[in-house]
Structures are given as structure tokens and as C-alpha cells.
Short mmCIF file of C-alpha atoms in Angstrom, two decimals:
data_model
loop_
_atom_site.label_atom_id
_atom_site.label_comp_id
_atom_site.label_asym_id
_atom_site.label_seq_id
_atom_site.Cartn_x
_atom_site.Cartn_y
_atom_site.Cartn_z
CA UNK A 1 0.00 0.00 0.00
CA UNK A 2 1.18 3.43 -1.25
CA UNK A 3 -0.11 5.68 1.90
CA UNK A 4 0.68 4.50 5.43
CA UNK A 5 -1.44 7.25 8.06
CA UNK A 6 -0.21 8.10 11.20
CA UNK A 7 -0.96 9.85 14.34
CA UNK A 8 2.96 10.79 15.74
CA UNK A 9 2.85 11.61 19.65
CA UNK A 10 3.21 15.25 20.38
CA UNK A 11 0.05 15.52 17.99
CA UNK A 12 -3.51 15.18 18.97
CA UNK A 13 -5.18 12.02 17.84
CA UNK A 14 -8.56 12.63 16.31
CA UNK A 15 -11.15 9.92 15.65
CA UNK A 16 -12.24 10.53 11.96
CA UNK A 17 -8.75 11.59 10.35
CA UNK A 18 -5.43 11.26 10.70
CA UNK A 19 -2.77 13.58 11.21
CA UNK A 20 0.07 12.39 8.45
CA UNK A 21 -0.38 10.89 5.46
CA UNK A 22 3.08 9.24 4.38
CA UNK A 23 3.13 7.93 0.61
CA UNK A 24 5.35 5.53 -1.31
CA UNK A 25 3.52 5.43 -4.76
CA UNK A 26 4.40 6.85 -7.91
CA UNK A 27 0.81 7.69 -9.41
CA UNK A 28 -0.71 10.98 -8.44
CA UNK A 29 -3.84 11.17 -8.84
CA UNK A 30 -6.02 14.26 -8.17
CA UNK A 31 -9.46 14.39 -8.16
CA UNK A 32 -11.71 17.59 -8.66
CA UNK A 33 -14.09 18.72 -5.88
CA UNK A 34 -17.04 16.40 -5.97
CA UNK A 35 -20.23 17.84 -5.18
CA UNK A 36 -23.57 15.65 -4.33
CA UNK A 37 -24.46 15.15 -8.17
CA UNK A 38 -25.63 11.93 -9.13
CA UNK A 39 -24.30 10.28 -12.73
CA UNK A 40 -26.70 12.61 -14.47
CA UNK A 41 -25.69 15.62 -12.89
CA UNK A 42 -28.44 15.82 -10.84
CA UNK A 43 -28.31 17.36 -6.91
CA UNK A 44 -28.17 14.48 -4.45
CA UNK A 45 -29.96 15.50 -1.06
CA UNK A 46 -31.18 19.31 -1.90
CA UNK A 47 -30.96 20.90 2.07
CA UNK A 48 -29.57 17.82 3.52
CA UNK A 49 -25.62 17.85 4.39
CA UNK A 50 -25.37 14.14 5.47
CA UNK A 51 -26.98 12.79 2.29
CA UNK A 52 -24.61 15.50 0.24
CA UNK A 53 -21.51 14.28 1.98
CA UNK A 54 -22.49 10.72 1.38
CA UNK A 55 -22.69 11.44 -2.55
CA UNK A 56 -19.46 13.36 -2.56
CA UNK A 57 -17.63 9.98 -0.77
CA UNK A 58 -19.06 7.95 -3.63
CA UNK A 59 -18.52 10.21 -6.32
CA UNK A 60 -14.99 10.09 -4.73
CA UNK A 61 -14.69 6.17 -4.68
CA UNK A 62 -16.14 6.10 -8.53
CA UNK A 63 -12.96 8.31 -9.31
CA UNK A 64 -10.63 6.25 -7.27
CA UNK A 65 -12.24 3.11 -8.95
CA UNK A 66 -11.46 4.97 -12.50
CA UNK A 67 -7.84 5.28 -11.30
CA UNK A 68 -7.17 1.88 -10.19
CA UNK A 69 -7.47 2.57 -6.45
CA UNK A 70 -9.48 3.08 -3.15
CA UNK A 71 -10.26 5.44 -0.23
CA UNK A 72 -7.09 2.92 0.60
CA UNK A 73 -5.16 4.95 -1.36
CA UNK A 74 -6.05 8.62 -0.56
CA UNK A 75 -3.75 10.75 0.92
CA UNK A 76 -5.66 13.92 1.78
CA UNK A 77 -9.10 15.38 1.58
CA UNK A 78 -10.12 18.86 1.84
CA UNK A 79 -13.89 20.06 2.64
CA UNK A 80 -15.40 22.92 1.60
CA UNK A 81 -18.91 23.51 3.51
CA UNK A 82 -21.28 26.12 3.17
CA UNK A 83 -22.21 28.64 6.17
CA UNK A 84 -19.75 26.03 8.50
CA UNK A 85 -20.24 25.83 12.41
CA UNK A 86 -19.51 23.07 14.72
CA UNK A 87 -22.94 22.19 15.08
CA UNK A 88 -22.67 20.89 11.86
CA UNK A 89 -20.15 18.42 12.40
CA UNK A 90 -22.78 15.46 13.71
CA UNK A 91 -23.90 15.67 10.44
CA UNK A 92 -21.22 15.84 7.94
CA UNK A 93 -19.64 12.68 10.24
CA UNK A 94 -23.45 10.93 9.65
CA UNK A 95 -22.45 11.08 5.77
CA UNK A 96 -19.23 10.03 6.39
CA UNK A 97 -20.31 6.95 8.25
CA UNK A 98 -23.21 6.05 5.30
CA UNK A 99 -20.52 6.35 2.65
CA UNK A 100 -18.14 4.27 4.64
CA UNK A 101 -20.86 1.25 4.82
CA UNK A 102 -21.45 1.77 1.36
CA UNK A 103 -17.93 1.61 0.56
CA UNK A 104 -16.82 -1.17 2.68
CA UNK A 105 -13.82 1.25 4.51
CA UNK A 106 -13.14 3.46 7.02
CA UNK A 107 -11.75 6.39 5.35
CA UNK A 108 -8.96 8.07 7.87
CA UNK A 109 -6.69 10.22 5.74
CA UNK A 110 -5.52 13.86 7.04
CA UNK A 111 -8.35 16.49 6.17
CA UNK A 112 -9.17 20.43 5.91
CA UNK A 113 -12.15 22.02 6.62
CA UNK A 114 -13.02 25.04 5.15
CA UNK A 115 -16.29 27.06 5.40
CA UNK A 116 -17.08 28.83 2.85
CA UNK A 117 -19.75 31.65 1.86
CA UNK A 118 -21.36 29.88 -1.51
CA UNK A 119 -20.08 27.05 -3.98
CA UNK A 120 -21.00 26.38 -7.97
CA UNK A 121 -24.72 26.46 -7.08
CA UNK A 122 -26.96 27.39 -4.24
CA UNK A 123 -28.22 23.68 -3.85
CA UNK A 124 -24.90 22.42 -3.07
CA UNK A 125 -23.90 22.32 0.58
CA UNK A 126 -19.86 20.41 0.46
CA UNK A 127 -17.29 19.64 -1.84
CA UNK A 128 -15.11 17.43 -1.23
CA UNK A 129 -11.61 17.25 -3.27
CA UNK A 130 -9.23 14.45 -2.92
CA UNK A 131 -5.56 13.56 -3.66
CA UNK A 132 -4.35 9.69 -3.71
CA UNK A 133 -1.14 8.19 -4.44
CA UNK A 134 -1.18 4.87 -5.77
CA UNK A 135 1.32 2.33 -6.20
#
């Protein structure tokens, strides 16, 4: 496996992520924010972040797939959420978890949040953008 992720002492662990991300591979591959459109284009979960996040994780694993790899394989995730606050993180971890079933992994690798004012279109709530390295 081309990322190993890590929590060194002297760092805080946190449940859902990790803080390092060490990679071996020699394939980037970086994939463009997803945001909660199905196939079609169509806006997965209008108003709901946990179903949007959800959508963005398997839009994410489709592109992985396309590459050759897995959630396995990423290396780091950024979020972009609309009007953030902490009272929102219940919910974007809900997603999380519903993707993760879906998936069949636990998806760990170091993350940024960012809250943002507005993204492409009013309906979406998160983006989610992803880098993997891959053997």
C-alpha cells in the first residue's frame, strides 16, 4: 500500500482523520471537488448535508475506482462547507459513516475544513476534493 497514516505523539489524535499521510507510490492522482451530483448531474440531497456528503464519498470512490485505487489509497481530503459551524459536524460525520458502509472502509486520511460563503450552485452544501497516491 502506497499511503501508510499516522498519528505521531506530540500531535492530537482525532477519531475521523489522521494527522500524516506518508506515501510511497508513484501515481498521483487528483481528483476535482465532488459535489452531491448523481451520474446525471443531478443534486443528491437538496438541504440535507449528510446525504450531500455521502454522494461526494461515492462520487470520490467512482474516481478512485477509475484510477485503479481506493479510499485505501487517498492521501488527503479537503472540505469545503457552506455557512460552517460546529454544530454541523454530527452531520457531515453521519455522511461520512453512510458512505463508509457503502464503501466497505473506514476512510482516515488527514483532512481540511473550510467554510465557505457559496459554492457552484446554491443547492450544493460540500465539496469534497481528494488527492491519492497509488502504487
Amino acid at each position: 500500500m502506497a499511503i501508510n497514516l499516522v498519528n505521531p505523539s506530540g500531535l492530537p489524535k482525532i477519531d475521523v482523520y489522521r494527522q500524516v499521510s506518508i506515501a510511497t507510490g508513484s501515481k498521483l492522482v487528483f481528483i476535482a471537488g465532488q459535489v452531491a451530483w448523481d451520474a446525471e448531474g443531478i443534486t443528491v440531497g437538496e438541504g440535507d448535508l449528510a446525504a450531500q456528503v455521502e454522494q461526494c464519498y461515492l462520487n470520490i470512490g467512482t474516481a478512485l475506482a477509475e484510477a485503479g485505487g481506493t479510499f485505501d489509497d487517498v492521501a488527503k481530503l479537503t472540505f469545503y462547507v457552506v455557512d460552517w459551524t460546529p454544530e454541523k459536524m454530527p452531520t457531515l460525520l453521519e455522511g461520512i459513516s453512510r458512505a463508509s458502509a457503502k464503501l466497505g472502509t473506514t476512510p482516515v486520511p488527514p483532512a481540511t475544513l473550510l467554510g465557505v460563503a457559496a459554492l457552484d450552485v446554491p443547492e450544493h452544501l460540500v465539496e469534497i476534493e481528494a488527492t491519492a497516491i497509488l502504487d
